[in-house]
mmCIF file of C-alpha atoms and ligand atoms in Angstrom:
data_model
loop_
_atom_site.group_PDB
_atom_site.id
_atom_site.type_symbol
_atom_site.label_atom_id
_atom_site.label_comp_id
_atom_site.label_asym_id
_atom_site.label_seq_id
_atom_site.Cartn_x
_atom_site.Cartn_y
_atom_site.Cartn_z
ATOM 1 C CA VAL A 51 -0.100 -0.096 0.084
ATOM 2 C CA SER A 52 1.479 3.437 -0.715
ATOM 3 C CA GLN A 53 1.592 6.295 1.074
ATOM 4 C CA ALA A 54 -1.125 7.936 -1.023
ATOM 5 C CA GLU A 55 -3.447 5.109 -0.222
ATOM 6 C CA ALA A 56 -2.799 4.697 3.392
ATOM 7 C CA PRO A 57 -6.661 4.661 5.076
ATOM 8 C CA GLY A 58 -5.935 6.824 7.409
ATOM 9 C CA ARG A 59 -7.752 6.980 10.925
ATOM 10 C CA LEU A 60 -10.850 5.028 11.369
ATOM 11 C CA ALA A 61 -13.514 4.572 13.627
ATOM 12 C CA PRO A 62 -14.775 1.261 14.905
ATOM 13 C CA ASP A 63 -17.288 0.797 12.453
ATOM 14 C CA GLY A 64 -14.373 1.393 9.562
ATOM 15 C CA SER A 65 -15.705 5.060 8.821
ATOM 16 C CA PRO A 66 -13.073 8.227 8.507
ATOM 17 C CA TYR A 67 -12.560 9.790 11.594
ATOM 18 C CA PRO A 68 -10.227 12.844 10.782
ATOM 19 C CA GLU A 69 -7.274 13.975 13.281
ATOM 20 C CA ARG A 70 -6.014 17.336 13.028
ATOM 21 C CA GLY A 71 -2.571 17.777 12.920
ATOM 22 C CA ARG A 72 -2.059 14.665 10.940
ATOM 23 C CA ALA A 73 -0.168 15.404 7.834
ATOM 24 C CA ASP A 74 -3.201 13.785 5.711
ATOM 25 C CA PHE A 75 -6.015 15.885 7.452
ATOM 26 C CA GLU A 76 -7.533 17.123 4.617
ATOM 27 C CA ARG A 77 -7.664 14.145 2.668
ATOM 28 C CA ASP A 78 -9.169 12.607 5.492
ATOM 29 C CA VAL A 79 -11.615 15.324 5.912
ATOM 30 C CA ARG A 80 -12.815 14.962 1.955
ATOM 31 C CA ARG A 81 -12.694 11.099 2.928
ATOM 32 C CA MET A 82 -14.970 11.910 5.340
ATOM 33 C CA PHE A 83 -17.335 14.310 3.423
ATOM 34 C CA ALA A 84 -17.532 11.543 0.642
ATOM 35 C CA HIS A 85 -18.570 8.827 2.811
ATOM 36 C CA ILE A 86 -21.387 11.025 4.440
ATOM 37 C CA ALA A 87 -22.526 12.748 1.004
ATOM 38 C CA PRO A 88 -25.605 10.093 0.433
ATOM 39 C CA HIS A 89 -27.029 10.808 3.868
ATOM 40 C CA TYR A 90 -25.844 14.383 4.415
ATOM 41 C CA GLU A 91 -29.031 16.563 4.264
ATOM 42 C CA ARG A 92 -31.292 13.670 5.828
ATOM 43 C CA PHE A 93 -28.829 13.382 8.957
ATOM 44 C CA ASN A 94 -28.564 17.308 9.351
ATOM 45 C CA HIS A 95 -31.939 17.935 9.515
ATOM 46 C CA LEU A 96 -32.704 15.151 12.101
ATOM 47 C CA ALA A 97 -29.888 16.016 14.133
ATOM 48 C CA THR A 98 -30.778 19.944 14.279
ATOM 49 C CA PHE A 99 -34.672 19.067 14.461
ATOM 50 C CA GLY A 100 -34.766 20.876 11.134
ATOM 51 C CA GLN A 101 -33.323 24.387 12.519
ATOM 52 C CA ASP A 102 -30.165 24.132 9.849
ATOM 53 C CA VAL A 103 -33.051 25.650 7.366
ATOM 54 C CA VAL A 104 -34.085 28.291 9.285
ATOM 55 C CA TRP A 105 -29.904 29.123 10.111
ATOM 56 C CA ARG A 106 -29.551 29.586 6.428
ATOM 57 C CA ALA A 107 -32.477 31.746 5.694
ATOM 58 C CA ARG A 108 -31.698 33.801 8.793
ATOM 59 C CA ALA A 109 -28.107 34.677 8.052
ATOM 60 C CA LEU A 110 -29.235 35.912 4.555
ATOM 61 C CA TRP A 111 -31.764 38.132 6.663
ATOM 62 C CA GLU A 112 -28.864 39.591 8.400
ATOM 63 C CA LEU A 113 -26.787 39.713 5.279
ATOM 64 C CA ASP A 114 -29.206 42.178 3.915
ATOM 65 C CA ARG A 115 -28.674 44.536 7.166
ATOM 66 C CA PHE A 116 -24.874 44.332 6.953
ATOM 67 C CA ARG A 117 -23.898 44.757 3.025
ATOM 68 C CA THR A 118 -24.182 48.192 1.467
ATOM 69 C CA GLY A 119 -23.523 47.273 -2.133
ATOM 70 C CA PRO A 120 -25.697 45.148 -4.859
ATOM 71 C CA VAL A 121 -24.512 41.162 -5.347
ATOM 72 C CA ARG A 122 -24.420 40.304 -9.069
ATOM 73 C CA ASP A 123 -21.605 37.754 -8.360
ATOM 74 C CA ALA A 124 -21.534 35.150 -5.347
ATOM 75 C CA LEU A 125 -19.440 32.432 -4.320
ATOM 76 C CA ASP A 126 -20.320 29.589 -1.840
ATOM 77 C CA VAL A 127 -17.380 27.620 -0.548
ATOM 78 C CA GLY A 128 -17.479 24.327 1.223
ATOM 79 C CA SER A 129 -20.998 24.159 -0.243
ATOM 80 C CA GLY A 130 -21.748 20.524 0.604
ATOM 81 C CA THR A 131 -25.083 19.457 -1.362
ATOM 82 C CA GLY A 132 -25.829 23.270 -1.832
ATOM 83 C CA GLU A 133 -28.009 23.928 0.638
ATOM 84 C CA LEU A 134 -26.717 27.259 1.458
ATOM 85 C CA ALA A 135 -25.906 27.918 -2.334
ATOM 86 C CA HIS A 136 -29.887 27.527 -2.993
ATOM 87 C CA ALA A 137 -30.630 30.055 -0.484
ATOM 88 C CA VAL A 138 -28.494 32.449 -1.853
ATOM 89 C CA ALA A 139 -29.831 32.117 -5.467
ATOM 90 C CA ARG A 140 -33.309 32.480 -4.057
ATOM 91 C CA HIS A 141 -32.480 35.176 -2.502
ATOM 92 C CA PHE A 142 -30.506 37.177 -5.120
ATOM 93 C CA PRO A 143 -32.535 35.888 -8.232
ATOM 94 C CA ASP A 144 -30.228 37.937 -10.754
ATOM 95 C CA ALA A 145 -27.096 37.266 -9.600
ATOM 96 C CA ARG A 146 -24.774 34.349 -10.777
ATOM 97 C CA VAL A 147 -23.779 31.659 -7.904
ATOM 98 C CA VAL A 148 -20.461 29.610 -8.253
ATOM 99 C CA VAL A 149 -21.033 26.404 -6.281
ATOM 100 C CA THR A 150 -17.934 24.948 -4.859
ATOM 101 C CA ASP A 151 -16.271 22.048 -2.580
ATOM 102 C CA PHE A 152 -13.257 20.090 -2.588
ATOM 103 C CA THR A 153 -15.116 16.705 -2.160
ATOM 104 C CA GLY A 154 -16.260 15.561 -5.627
ATOM 105 C CA GLU A 155 -18.966 13.406 -4.054
ATOM 106 C CA MET A 156 -20.388 16.857 -2.689
ATOM 107 C CA VAL A 157 -19.983 19.051 -5.719
ATOM 108 C CA ARG A 158 -21.961 16.078 -7.751
ATOM 109 C CA ALA A 159 -24.499 15.964 -5.291
ATOM 110 C CA ALA A 160 -25.220 19.686 -5.402
ATOM 111 C CA GLN A 161 -25.146 19.774 -9.087
ATOM 112 C CA GLU A 162 -27.855 16.939 -9.130
ATOM 113 C CA ARG A 163 -29.777 19.079 -6.456
ATOM 114 C CA LEU A 164 -29.786 22.354 -7.936
ATOM 115 C CA ALA A 165 -28.758 22.466 -11.879
ATOM 116 C CA GLY A 166 -31.683 23.485 -14.215
ATOM 117 C CA ARG A 167 -33.950 24.422 -11.449
ATOM 118 C CA ALA A 168 -36.122 27.560 -12.324
ATOM 119 C CA ASP A 169 -35.100 29.007 -8.979
ATOM 120 C CA VAL A 170 -31.196 28.353 -9.647
ATOM 121 C CA PRO A 171 -31.046 30.216 -12.732
ATOM 122 C CA ARG A 172 -27.453 31.034 -12.929
ATOM 123 C CA ALA A 173 -25.546 28.462 -11.194
ATOM 124 C CA ASP A 174 -21.872 26.864 -12.123
ATOM 125 C CA PHE A 175 -20.535 24.187 -10.015
ATOM 126 C CA GLY A 176 -16.903 23.061 -9.572
ATOM 127 C CA ARG A 177 -14.186 21.605 -7.145
ATOM 128 C CA ALA A 178 -12.135 24.094 -5.215
ATOM 129 C CA SER A 179 -10.393 24.047 -2.066
ATOM 130 C CA ALA A 180 -11.232 26.938 0.114
ATOM 131 C CA LEU A 181 -7.356 27.482 0.771
ATOM 132 C CA ALA A 182 -6.758 28.108 -2.825
ATOM 133 C CA LEU A 183 -9.616 29.342 -4.436
ATOM 134 C CA PRO A 184 -9.161 29.000 -8.559
ATOM 135 C CA PHE A 185 -10.310 32.886 -8.939
ATOM 136 C CA ALA A 186 -9.170 36.267 -9.586
ATOM 137 C CA ASP A 187 -8.796 38.692 -7.142
ATOM 138 C CA GLY A 188 -11.711 40.993 -6.596
ATOM 139 C CA SER A 189 -14.127 38.522 -8.681
ATOM 140 C CA PHE A 190 -17.269 38.314 -6.066
ATOM 141 C CA ASP A 191 -19.306 40.537 -4.020
ATOM 142 C CA LEU A 192 -20.545 38.075 -1.798
ATOM 143 C CA VAL A 193 -18.631 35.166 -0.662
ATOM 144 C CA THR A 194 -20.677 32.537 1.694
ATOM 145 C CA ASN A 195 -19.740 28.876 3.661
ATOM 146 C CA ALA A 196 -21.905 27.366 6.410
ATOM 147 C CA PHE A 197 -20.196 24.788 8.691
ATOM 148 C CA LEU A 198 -16.986 25.079 6.977
ATOM 149 C CA LEU A 199 -14.742 26.953 8.976
ATOM 150 C CA ARG A 200 -13.743 24.614 11.654
ATOM 151 C CA ASN A 201 -12.810 22.015 9.165
ATOM 152 C CA LEU A 202 -10.193 24.130 7.669
ATOM 153 C CA SER A 203 -6.580 23.215 8.411
ATOM 154 C CA SER A 204 -5.675 26.823 8.538
ATOM 155 C CA LEU A 205 -8.472 29.280 9.568
ATOM 156 C CA PRO A 206 -6.215 32.296 8.738
ATOM 157 C CA ALA A 207 -5.293 31.200 5.600
ATOM 158 C CA GLY A 208 -8.994 30.349 4.728
ATOM 159 C CA LEU A 209 -10.086 33.850 5.523
ATOM 160 C CA LEU A 210 -6.961 35.301 3.746
ATOM 161 C CA GLU A 211 -8.274 33.599 0.522
ATOM 162 C CA MET A 212 -11.633 34.293 0.616
ATOM 163 C CA ARG A 213 -11.185 37.973 1.577
ATOM 164 C CA ARG A 214 -8.915 37.511 -1.777
ATOM 165 C CA VAL A 215 -11.397 36.931 -4.139
ATOM 166 C CA LEU A 216 -14.179 39.617 -3.036
ATOM 167 C CA ARG A 217 -14.202 43.036 -4.571
ATOM 168 C CA PRO A 218 -13.888 46.168 -2.374
ATOM 169 C CA GLY A 219 -16.886 46.604 -0.211
ATOM 170 C CA GLY A 220 -17.599 43.070 -0.929
ATOM 171 C CA VAL A 221 -19.022 40.867 1.945
ATOM 172 C CA LEU A 222 -18.219 37.094 3.381
ATOM 173 C CA LEU A 223 -20.571 35.265 5.329
ATOM 174 C CA SER A 224 -19.763 32.423 7.579
ATOM 175 C CA LEU A 225 -22.188 30.509 9.402
ATOM 176 C CA GLU A 226 -20.743 28.493 12.050
ATOM 177 C CA VAL A 227 -21.521 26.723 15.036
ATOM 178 C CA GLY A 228 -20.391 27.966 18.543
ATOM 179 C CA GLU A 229 -20.534 27.813 22.200
ATOM 180 C CA PRO A 230 -23.853 28.885 23.773
ATOM 181 C CA ALA A 231 -23.293 31.901 26.284
ATOM 182 C CA SER A 232 -25.656 30.636 28.937
ATOM 183 C CA ALA A 233 -24.507 27.373 31.002
ATOM 184 C CA MET A 234 -27.803 25.851 31.242
ATOM 185 C CA VAL A 235 -28.330 25.861 27.439
ATOM 186 C CA ARG A 236 -24.572 25.155 27.005
ATOM 187 C CA SER A 237 -24.865 21.675 29.182
ATOM 188 C CA VAL A 238 -27.996 20.514 27.130
ATOM 189 C CA PHE A 239 -26.476 21.302 23.835
ATOM 190 C CA HIS A 240 -23.423 19.592 24.910
ATOM 191 C CA ALA A 241 -25.439 16.368 25.712
ATOM 192 C CA HIS A 242 -26.689 16.399 22.361
ATOM 193 C CA PHE A 243 -23.716 17.506 20.150
ATOM 194 C CA ASP A 244 -21.499 15.524 21.896
ATOM 195 C CA ARG A 245 -23.422 12.259 23.254
ATOM 196 C CA VAL A 246 -26.447 11.973 21.058
ATOM 197 C CA VAL A 247 -25.053 13.062 17.638
ATOM 198 C CA PRO A 248 -22.423 10.608 17.612
ATOM 199 C CA LEU A 249 -24.686 7.667 18.601
ATOM 200 C CA LEU A 250 -27.289 8.773 15.521
ATOM 201 C CA GLY A 251 -24.258 8.817 13.473
ATOM 202 C CA ARG A 252 -23.379 5.046 14.421
ATOM 203 C CA ALA A 253 -26.990 4.174 12.781
ATOM 204 C CA PHE A 254 -26.070 5.822 9.850
ATOM 205 C CA ALA A 255 -22.583 3.781 9.466
ATOM 206 C CA SER A 256 -20.665 7.219 10.606
ATOM 207 C CA GLU A 257 -19.501 7.087 14.099
ATOM 208 C CA GLY A 258 -16.165 8.466 12.998
ATOM 209 C CA PRO A 259 -17.670 11.869 11.081
ATOM 210 C CA TYR A 260 -20.238 12.511 14.117
ATOM 211 C CA ARG A 261 -17.199 11.960 16.830
ATOM 212 C CA TYR A 262 -14.992 13.842 14.693
ATOM 213 C CA LEU A 263 -17.976 16.986 14.469
ATOM 214 C CA PRO A 264 -17.778 18.068 18.320
ATOM 215 C CA GLU A 265 -14.420 17.793 18.299
ATOM 216 C CA SER A 266 -13.539 20.154 15.782
ATOM 217 C CA LEU A 267 -15.976 22.817 17.641
ATOM 218 C CA LYS A 268 -13.544 22.398 20.442
ATOM 219 C CA LEU A 269 -10.495 23.865 18.478
ATOM 220 C CA LEU A 270 -12.628 26.752 17.144
ATOM 221 C CA PRO A 271 -11.321 30.364 18.204
ATOM 222 C CA ASP A 272 -14.374 31.717 20.701
ATOM 223 C CA ARG A 273 -16.224 34.414 19.009
ATOM 224 C CA SER A 274 -13.985 37.216 19.712
ATOM 225 C CA ALA A 275 -11.085 35.878 18.311
ATOM 226 C CA MET A 276 -12.790 34.781 15.339
ATOM 227 C CA LEU A 277 -13.654 38.338 15.161
ATOM 228 C CA SER A 278 -10.040 39.474 15.590
ATOM 229 C CA LEU A 279 -8.947 36.734 12.977
ATOM 230 C CA HIS A 280 -11.100 38.272 10.350
ATOM 231 C CA ARG A 281 -9.730 41.702 11.064
ATOM 232 C CA ALA A 282 -6.272 40.410 10.849
ATOM 233 C CA ALA A 283 -7.088 38.774 7.240
ATOM 234 C CA GLY A 284 -7.783 42.668 6.210
ATOM 235 C CA PHE A 285 -11.412 42.952 6.773
ATOM 236 C CA ALA A 286 -12.410 46.191 7.508
ATOM 237 C CA ARG A 287 -16.020 45.848 9.162
ATOM 238 C CA VAL A 288 -16.687 43.051 11.110
ATOM 239 C CA ALA A 289 -19.865 41.563 12.946
ATOM 240 C CA VAL A 290 -21.291 38.512 14.556
ATOM 241 C CA GLN A 291 -25.450 37.751 15.238
ATOM 242 C CA LEU A 292 -26.025 34.665 17.495
ATOM 243 C CA GLN A 293 -29.002 32.288 16.519
ATOM 244 C CA SER A 294 -30.650 29.504 18.835
ATOM 245 C CA PHE A 295 -29.151 31.263 21.823
ATOM 246 C CA GLY A 296 -25.624 31.269 20.433
ATOM 247 C CA ILE A 297 -25.509 27.408 18.995
ATOM 248 C CA VAL A 298 -24.662 28.986 15.727
ATOM 249 C CA ALA A 299 -23.155 32.257 14.734
ATOM 250 C CA THR A 300 -23.015 34.262 11.419
ATOM 251 C CA TYR A 301 -20.012 36.214 11.010
ATOM 252 C CA LEU A 302 -20.291 39.291 8.389
ATOM 253 C CA ALA A 303 -17.130 41.028 7.435
ATOM 254 C CA ALA A 304 -16.666 43.609 4.601
ATOM 255 C CA ALA A 305 -13.644 43.983 2.481
ATOM 256 C CA PRO A 306 -12.410 47.741 2.562
ATOM 257 C CA SER A 307 -14.284 49.359 0.012
ATOM 258 C CA ALA A 308 -11.179 50.580 -1.970
ATOM 259 C CA PRO A 309 -7.884 48.573 -1.947
ATOM 260 C CA GLY A 310 -5.338 50.006 0.898
ATOM 261 C CA GLN A 311 -8.454 51.733 2.788
ATOM 262 C CA SER A 312 -9.483 50.165 6.568
ATOM 263 C CA ARG A 313 -13.162 50.892 5.884
HETATM 264 C C1 LIG B 501 -20.558 20.464 7.253
HETATM 265 S S1 LIG B 501 -20.345 20.521 5.341
HETATM 266 C C2 LIG B 501 -21.390 21.849 4.821
HETATM 267 C C3 LIG B 501 -21.939 22.103 3.598
HETATM 268 C C4 LIG B 501 -23.150 23.096 3.395
HETATM 269 N N1 LIG B 501 -22.147 24.412 3.261
HETATM 270 C C5 LIG B 501 -24.168 23.179 4.218
HETATM 271 O O1 LIG B 501 -24.448 24.200 4.818
HETATM 272 O O2 LIG B 501 -24.846 22.309 4.252
HETATM 273 C C6 LIG B 501 -18.894 21.128 5.090
HETATM 274 C C7 LIG B 501 -18.656 21.122 3.556
HETATM 275 O O3 LIG B 501 -16.956 22.015 3.306
HETATM 276 C C8 LIG B 501 -16.470 20.920 2.571
HETATM 277 N N2 LIG B 501 -14.604 21.076 3.275
HETATM 278 C C9 LIG B 501 -14.266 20.850 4.123
HETATM 279 N N3 LIG B 501 -12.852 21.814 4.168
HETATM 280 C C10 LIG B 501 -12.926 22.378 2.616
HETATM 281 C C11 LIG B 501 -11.895 22.937 2.160
HETATM 282 N N4 LIG B 501 -10.567 23.472 2.633
HETATM 283 N N5 LIG B 501 -12.189 23.203 1.005
HETATM 284 C C12 LIG B 501 -13.346 23.158 0.351
HETATM 285 N N6 LIG B 501 -14.211 22.469 1.302
HETATM 286 C C13 LIG B 501 -13.758 22.237 2.074
HETATM 287 C C14 LIG B 501 -16.681 19.307 2.601
HETATM 288 O O4 LIG B 501 -16.357 18.962 1.700
HETATM 289 C C15 LIG B 501 -18.152 19.575 3.127
HETATM 290 O O5 LIG B 501 -18.884 19.324 2.005
#
């Protein structure tokens, strides 16, 4: 077995279980998402009691209160099966929406789900890594991602890259899971997220991915550190809006309105 074919870390049921810090972390994250792609949406709706649909819609509502310019070209990164990209296309019916993910199985699922739909009139699909986006500087008015950030091997590099492809004044919207502020909500959330979700995952033959999920959250910086990382990546205006008692957060960050300006 060559190095490239090595199986990586596996859970007892044989499913991929990525480990941050390993040289093959990104490959294992891709394998994990390829493994869960067929049941990804169903599982999410079940594990979040359908709230994930509300979170994406609400994030776009918050975007409208934050942005100052029009949205003609939008890029969704780490699109998965395309649920956020679909919401963006419906929200901005005149915009071109580019749907990307670094897992081929996810790109295919998004294409099957969205291509040719009347409410997604202008979409392109392709594989792309968030850390090396195949687009020129300043190509988009809006870059979005949902539940992507905690999977990146380097969060600062990912933010810089998404900032690079934004036009002056363009906005990055990131939806991500976080720690609820209230101790009571936190204990209920962790009982569900750390124990019930991995058990549910086992029922879908995916113990590894759903053990990785709470682990990936523990390594995500807190909200104020997240905002600092956005500023360090060159964003001029940053904001965070909480939903569901802080279980998820929408980060909004605007690129400077002219190159070299701080706002
Ligand atoms: C938790 S899923 C979220 C999918 C979708 N955005 C949603 O809201 O359902 C994360 C997605 O990000 C992709 N992903 C993870 N790391 C990535 C990277 N470095 N570059 C591009 N995509 C990545 C995975 O393949 C997966 O489809």
